[in-house]
Amino acid sequence: DIVMTQSPDSLAVSLGERATINCKSSQSVLYSSNNKNYLAWYQQKPGQPPKLLIYWASTRESGVPDRFSGSGSGTDFTLTISSLQAEDVAVYYCQQYYSTPPGFGQGTRLEIK
Amino acid sequence: QVQLVQSGAEVKKPGASVKVSCKASGYTFTSYYMHWVRQAPGQGLEWMGIINPSGGSTSYAQKFQGRVTMTRDTSTSTVYMELSSLRSEDTAVYYCARDLEVGATSGMDVWGQGTTVTVSS
């Protein structure tokens, strides 16, 4: 199984500042035949189901604010929130769908400093 | 609008089984795979398995092999997840989640509201 490891486990950022969350996979999730990284990012707020933010490592889901961006390739990925808003307080998860089982990272809790 | 509506909360005794339903609407039910993901209290997300609503084929996480069964009813656009031999560690919120892409496995773009299953004697 591919193991997904996020860092840090928790993060406190001031309003308007940049937040960066990292995700590392135990093996590459880049499929060479189509040059796509099989990696998604989710946001989960308390009492709610997860919400898809980013897929194919960098494609923003419809309706997601453009302050959210995804980058990286192979085994190392980053979710960046360019200017933190109060409503961005949540737990963020990365997930690989390169192989079964499509595992999740352990989550990163984002708070306001 | 695309929507997944799950059945209500359940309380079960150890050793019992639970069957959770997930009714889809607003899209072609047979075109998109459906995942089941669970989340224990205060914990992260755990993938349980996937079903292809078109043919009914399934793939389960090794951890749940032999205890989980995923089925579908195309006449009502509903998928089901049954978990047997329940133990306290199965206490969690169970989610169904639609795959993003037609006929493929990728991200999960639509999620049910979650069903809380509590296992307690």
mmCIF file of C-alpha atoms in Angstrom:
data_model
loop_
_atom_site.group_PDB
_atom_site.id
_atom_site.type_symbol
_atom_site.label_atom_id
_atom_site.label_comp_id
_atom_site.label_asym_id
_atom_site.label_seq_id
_atom_site.Cartn_x
_atom_site.Cartn_y
_atom_site.Cartn_z
ATOM 1 C CA ASP A 1 0.000 0.000 0.000
ATOM 2 C CA ILE A 2 1.090 3.577 -0.649
ATOM 3 C CA VAL A 3 1.526 5.460 2.625
ATOM 4 C CA MET A 4 0.671 9.168 2.669
ATOM 5 C CA THR A 5 2.415 11.351 5.252
ATOM 6 C CA GLN A 6 1.451 14.971 5.845
ATOM 7 C CA SER A 7 3.416 17.696 7.578
ATOM 8 C CA PRO A 8 2.953 19.441 9.848
ATOM 9 C CA ASP A 9 0.245 17.750 11.951
ATOM 10 C CA SER A 10 -1.021 21.186 12.942
ATOM 11 C CA LEU A 11 -0.417 24.706 11.806
ATOM 12 C CA ALA A 12 -1.351 28.168 13.075
ATOM 13 C CA VAL A 13 -1.262 31.047 10.598
ATOM 14 C CA SER A 14 -2.305 34.680 10.894
ATOM 15 C CA LEU A 15 -5.255 35.956 8.880
ATOM 16 C CA GLY A 16 -4.106 37.095 5.435
ATOM 17 C CA GLU A 17 -0.881 35.127 5.616
ATOM 18 C CA ARG A 18 0.143 32.108 3.565
ATOM 19 C CA ALA A 19 -0.472 28.562 4.787
ATOM 20 C CA THR A 20 1.476 25.629 3.372
ATOM 21 C CA ILE A 21 0.723 21.954 3.953
ATOM 22 C CA ASN A 22 2.957 19.187 2.679
ATOM 23 C CA CYS A 23 2.136 15.644 1.641
ATOM 24 C CA LYS A 24 4.598 12.899 0.814
ATOM 25 C CA SER A 25 3.769 9.524 -0.714
ATOM 26 C CA SER A 26 5.813 6.387 -0.081
ATOM 27 C CA GLN A 27 6.022 5.806 -3.826
ATOM 28 C CA SER A 28 5.389 7.897 -6.895
ATOM 29 C CA VAL A 29 1.773 8.645 -7.797
ATOM 30 C CA LEU A 30 2.743 10.026 -11.209
ATOM 31 C CA TYR A 31 1.349 7.869 -14.005
ATOM 32 C CA SER A 32 3.864 8.130 -16.838
ATOM 33 C CA SER A 33 1.473 7.292 -19.664
ATOM 34 C CA ASN A 34 -0.647 10.413 -19.107
ATOM 35 C CA ASN A 35 1.766 12.495 -16.999
ATOM 36 C CA LYS A 36 -0.872 12.943 -14.289
ATOM 37 C CA ASN A 37 -0.306 12.876 -10.558
ATOM 38 C CA TYR A 38 -3.058 10.846 -8.878
ATOM 39 C CA LEU A 39 -3.356 13.092 -5.840
ATOM 40 C CA ALA A 40 -6.286 14.973 -4.293
ATOM 41 C CA TRP A 41 -6.712 17.418 -1.406
ATOM 42 C CA TYR A 42 -9.759 17.722 0.857
ATOM 43 C CA GLN A 43 -10.938 20.178 3.478
ATOM 44 C CA GLN A 44 -13.017 18.993 6.425
ATOM 45 C CA LYS A 45 -14.738 21.323 8.877
ATOM 46 C CA PRO A 46 -16.137 20.064 12.200
ATOM 47 C CA GLY A 47 -19.313 18.054 11.828
ATOM 48 C CA GLN A 48 -19.149 18.093 8.027
ATOM 49 C CA PRO A 49 -18.059 15.588 5.397
ATOM 50 C CA PRO A 50 -14.819 16.267 3.548
ATOM 51 C CA LYS A 51 -14.923 18.633 0.607
ATOM 52 C CA LEU A 52 -12.833 18.094 -2.516
ATOM 53 C CA LEU A 53 -10.529 21.057 -3.154
ATOM 54 C CA ILE A 54 -7.900 19.867 -5.630
ATOM 55 C CA TYR A 55 -7.499 16.816 -7.877
ATOM 56 C CA TRP A 56 -4.791 15.708 -10.316
ATOM 57 C CA ALA A 57 -2.506 17.439 -7.770
ATOM 58 C CA SER A 58 -3.196 20.940 -9.114
ATOM 59 C CA THR A 59 -6.698 21.151 -10.647
ATOM 60 C CA ARG A 60 -9.013 23.216 -8.520
ATOM 61 C CA GLU A 61 -12.519 21.824 -8.083
ATOM 62 C CA SER A 62 -15.323 24.036 -9.378
ATOM 63 C CA GLY A 63 -16.303 26.693 -6.850
ATOM 64 C CA VAL A 64 -13.124 26.472 -4.798
ATOM 65 C CA PRO A 65 -11.587 29.918 -4.201
ATOM 66 C CA ASP A 66 -8.419 30.610 -6.154
ATOM 67 C CA ARG A 67 -6.472 31.252 -2.954
ATOM 68 C CA PHE A 68 -6.232 27.438 -2.777
ATOM 69 C CA SER A 69 -3.592 25.890 -5.023
ATOM 70 C CA GLY A 70 -1.903 22.524 -5.314
ATOM 71 C CA SER A 71 1.569 21.736 -6.605
ATOM 72 C CA GLY A 72 4.159 18.997 -6.720
ATOM 73 C CA SER A 73 4.840 15.812 -8.619
ATOM 74 C CA GLY A 74 5.942 12.246 -8.047
ATOM 75 C CA THR A 75 6.105 11.847 -4.289
ATOM 76 C CA ASP A 76 6.068 15.393 -2.907
ATOM 77 C CA PHE A 77 3.056 17.666 -2.934
ATOM 78 C CA THR A 78 1.946 20.951 -1.407
ATOM 79 C CA LEU A 79 -1.379 22.610 -0.698
ATOM 80 C CA THR A 80 -1.056 26.377 -0.421
ATOM 81 C CA ILE A 81 -3.605 28.862 0.845
ATOM 82 C CA SER A 82 -2.285 32.198 -0.350
ATOM 83 C CA SER A 83 -4.141 34.462 2.066
ATOM 84 C CA LEU A 84 -5.757 32.713 5.015
ATOM 85 C CA GLN A 85 -9.387 33.531 5.736
ATOM 86 C CA ALA A 86 -11.273 32.718 8.921
ATOM 87 C CA GLU A 87 -13.445 30.201 7.083
ATOM 88 C CA ASP A 88 -10.367 28.183 6.107
ATOM 89 C CA VAL A 89 -10.004 26.813 9.643
ATOM 90 C CA ALA A 90 -10.333 23.070 9.084
ATOM 91 C CA VAL A 91 -8.478 19.792 8.810
ATOM 92 C CA TYR A 92 -6.878 19.148 5.429
ATOM 93 C CA TYR A 93 -6.207 15.709 3.955
ATOM 94 C CA CYS A 94 -4.263 14.543 0.930
ATOM 95 C CA GLN A 95 -5.264 11.311 -0.811
ATOM 96 C CA GLN A 96 -3.644 9.212 -3.505
ATOM 97 C CA TYR A 97 -5.737 7.379 -6.059
ATOM 98 C CA TYR A 98 -2.853 5.881 -8.042
ATOM 99 C CA SER A 99 -3.432 2.441 -6.592
ATOM 100 C CA THR A 100 -5.862 0.522 -4.395
ATOM 101 C CA PRO A 101 -6.359 1.183 -1.541
ATOM 102 C CA PRO A 102 -6.656 4.938 -2.201
ATOM 103 C CA GLY A 103 -5.205 6.057 1.115
ATOM 104 C CA PHE A 104 -5.370 9.368 2.937
ATOM 105 C CA GLY A 105 -2.771 11.290 4.854
ATOM 106 C CA GLN A 106 -3.273 11.608 8.606
ATOM 107 C CA GLY A 107 -4.574 15.168 8.267
ATOM 108 C CA THR A 108 -3.256 18.640 9.080
ATOM 109 C CA ARG A 109 -5.207 20.865 11.449
ATOM 110 C CA LEU A 110 -5.127 24.521 10.385
ATOM 111 C CA GLU A 111 -5.901 27.221 12.926
ATOM 112 C CA ILE A 112 -5.742 30.996 13.162
ATOM 113 C CA LYS A 113 -2.762 32.458 15.023
ATOM 114 C CA GLN B 1 -28.455 18.999 -7.859
ATOM 115 C CA VAL B 2 -26.166 16.067 -7.283
ATOM 116 C CA GLN B 3 -26.834 14.641 -3.848
ATOM 117 C CA LEU B 4 -26.105 11.620 -1.693
ATOM 118 C CA VAL B 5 -28.460 11.026 1.222
ATOM 119 C CA GLN B 6 -27.533 8.422 3.798
ATOM 120 C CA SER B 7 -29.620 6.516 6.300
ATOM 121 C CA GLY B 8 -29.848 7.513 9.929
ATOM 122 C CA ALA B 9 -27.692 6.806 12.936
ATOM 123 C CA GLU B 10 -27.430 3.273 14.263
ATOM 124 C CA VAL B 11 -26.592 1.779 17.648
ATOM 125 C CA LYS B 12 -25.498 -1.840 17.579
ATOM 126 C CA LYS B 13 -24.219 -4.422 20.045
ATOM 127 C CA PRO B 14 -20.848 -6.105 19.537
ATOM 128 C CA GLY B 15 -21.126 -9.013 17.144
ATOM 129 C CA ALA B 16 -24.099 -7.574 15.300
ATOM 130 C CA SER B 17 -24.239 -6.272 11.719
ATOM 131 C CA VAL B 18 -25.150 -2.868 10.349
ATOM 132 C CA LYS B 19 -26.371 -1.908 6.892
ATOM 133 C CA VAL B 20 -26.038 1.718 5.789
ATOM 134 C CA SER B 21 -27.741 3.063 2.696
ATOM 135 C CA CYS B 22 -26.772 5.908 0.378
ATOM 136 C CA LYS B 23 -29.350 7.207 -2.101
ATOM 137 C CA ALA B 24 -28.043 9.117 -5.087
ATOM 138 C CA SER B 25 -29.875 11.734 -7.099
ATOM 139 C CA GLY B 26 -29.181 14.378 -9.716
ATOM 140 C CA TYR B 27 -26.920 12.320 -11.971
ATOM 141 C CA THR B 28 -26.690 9.023 -13.863
ATOM 142 C CA PHE B 29 -26.265 6.566 -10.993
ATOM 143 C CA THR B 30 -24.557 3.836 -13.017
ATOM 144 C CA SER B 31 -21.880 6.107 -14.477
ATOM 145 C CA TYR B 32 -19.843 6.847 -11.360
ATOM 146 C CA TYR B 33 -18.152 4.503 -8.906
ATOM 147 C CA MET B 34 -19.058 4.918 -5.238
ATOM 148 C CA HIS B 35 -16.626 4.763 -2.336
ATOM 149 C CA TRP B 36 -17.217 4.122 1.351
ATOM 150 C CA VAL B 37 -14.982 5.947 3.823
ATOM 151 C CA ARG B 38 -15.186 5.926 7.601
ATOM 152 C CA GLN B 39 -13.930 8.217 10.332
ATOM 153 C CA ALA B 40 -13.575 7.133 13.941
ATOM 154 C CA PRO B 41 -14.124 9.826 16.605
ATOM 155 C CA GLY B 42 -11.312 12.387 16.451
ATOM 156 C CA GLN B 43 -9.463 10.355 13.837
ATOM 157 C CA GLY B 44 -8.662 10.587 10.124
ATOM 158 C CA LEU B 45 -10.309 9.171 7.028
ATOM 159 C CA GLU B 46 -10.162 5.451 6.276
ATOM 160 C CA TRP B 47 -11.111 4.008 2.886
ATOM 161 C CA MET B 48 -13.232 0.886 3.120
ATOM 162 C CA GLY B 49 -14.012 -0.034 -0.447
ATOM 163 C CA ILE B 50 -15.610 0.829 -3.761
ATOM 164 C CA ILE B 51 -18.519 -0.398 -5.842
ATOM 165 C CA ASN B 52 -19.239 0.015 -9.518
ATOM 166 C CA PRO B 53 -22.997 0.709 -9.598
ATOM 167 C CA SER B 54 -23.174 -0.389 -13.218
ATOM 168 C CA GLY B 55 -22.137 -4.024 -12.874
ATOM 169 C CA GLY B 56 -21.994 -4.299 -9.090
ATOM 170 C CA SER B 57 -18.303 -5.230 -8.955
ATOM 171 C CA THR B 58 -16.544 -4.355 -5.727
ATOM 172 C CA SER B 59 -13.087 -3.925 -4.247
ATOM 173 C CA TYR B 60 -12.558 -3.876 -0.497
ATOM 174 C CA ALA B 61 -9.711 -2.753 1.723
ATOM 175 C CA GLN B 62 -7.799 -5.749 3.043
ATOM 176 C CA LYS B 63 -8.681 -4.734 6.589
ATOM 177 C CA PHE B 64 -12.391 -5.273 5.975
ATOM 178 C CA GLN B 65 -12.262 -8.325 3.709
ATOM 179 C CA GLY B 66 -14.729 -10.919 4.925
ATOM 180 C CA ARG B 67 -16.664 -8.431 7.070
ATOM 181 C CA VAL B 68 -17.902 -5.861 4.560
ATOM 182 C CA THR B 69 -20.337 -6.224 1.681
ATOM 183 C CA MET B 70 -21.216 -3.427 -0.727
ATOM 184 C CA THR B 71 -24.241 -3.756 -2.956
ATOM 185 C CA ARG B 72 -26.419 -1.555 -5.096
ATOM 186 C CA ASP B 73 -30.002 -1.275 -6.284
ATOM 187 C CA THR B 74 -30.154 0.450 -9.651
ATOM 188 C CA SER B 75 -33.946 0.736 -9.509
ATOM 189 C CA THR B 76 -33.673 3.133 -6.546
ATOM 190 C CA SER B 77 -30.167 4.537 -7.231
ATOM 191 C CA THR B 78 -29.043 3.332 -3.834
ATOM 192 C CA VAL B 79 -25.813 1.750 -2.659
ATOM 193 C CA TYR B 80 -25.480 -0.188 0.574
ATOM 194 C CA MET B 81 -22.610 -0.988 2.891
ATOM 195 C CA GLU B 82 -23.040 -3.838 5.364
ATOM 196 C CA LEU B 83 -20.450 -4.453 8.061
ATOM 197 C CA SER B 84 -20.685 -7.584 10.173
ATOM 198 C CA SER B 85 -19.150 -8.857 13.421
ATOM 199 C CA LEU B 86 -19.122 -5.345 14.796
ATOM 200 C CA ARG B 87 -16.719 -4.403 17.572
ATOM 201 C CA SER B 88 -16.239 -1.213 19.543
ATOM 202 C CA GLU B 89 -13.478 -0.099 17.172
ATOM 203 C CA ASP B 90 -16.077 0.107 14.381
ATOM 204 C CA THR B 91 -17.717 3.066 16.108
ATOM 205 C CA ALA B 92 -17.367 5.779 13.482
ATOM 206 C CA VAL B 93 -19.069 8.038 10.977
ATOM 207 C CA TYR B 94 -19.506 6.196 7.695
ATOM 208 C CA TYR B 95 -19.575 8.182 4.457
ATOM 209 C CA CYS B 96 -20.450 7.289 0.912
ATOM 210 C CA ALA B 97 -18.634 9.402 -1.672
ATOM 211 C CA ARG B 98 -18.995 9.547 -5.436
ATOM 212 C CA ASP B 99 -15.953 9.263 -7.628
ATOM 213 C CA LEU B 100 -15.121 12.375 -9.614
ATOM 214 C CA GLU B 101 -14.707 10.765 -13.003
ATOM 215 C CA VAL B 102 -17.032 8.650 -15.121
ATOM 216 C CA GLY B 103 -16.035 5.005 -15.055
ATOM 217 C CA ALA B 104 -12.734 5.589 -13.315
ATOM 218 C CA THR B 105 -11.197 6.010 -9.906
ATOM 219 C CA SER B 106 -10.041 9.442 -8.915
ATOM 220 C CA GLY B 107 -10.984 12.005 -6.302
ATOM 221 C CA MET B 108 -14.289 11.974 -4.449
ATOM 222 C CA ASP B 109 -16.352 14.998 -5.381
ATOM 223 C CA VAL B 110 -19.730 14.424 -3.739
ATOM 224 C CA TRP B 111 -20.133 13.097 -0.212
ATOM 225 C CA GLY B 112 -23.083 11.912 1.802
ATOM 226 C CA GLN B 113 -23.842 13.593 5.091
ATOM 227 C CA GLY B 114 -22.437 10.668 7.059
ATOM 228 C CA THR B 115 -24.042 7.965 9.184
ATOM 229 C CA THR B 116 -22.946 7.543 12.777
ATOM 230 C CA VAL B 117 -22.638 3.925 13.839
ATOM 231 C CA THR B 118 -22.100 3.313 17.535
ATOM 232 C CA VAL B 119 -21.108 -0.138 18.752
ATOM 233 C CA SER B 120 -21.726 -0.571 22.444
ATOM 234 C CA SER B 121 -22.873 -3.283 24.804
#
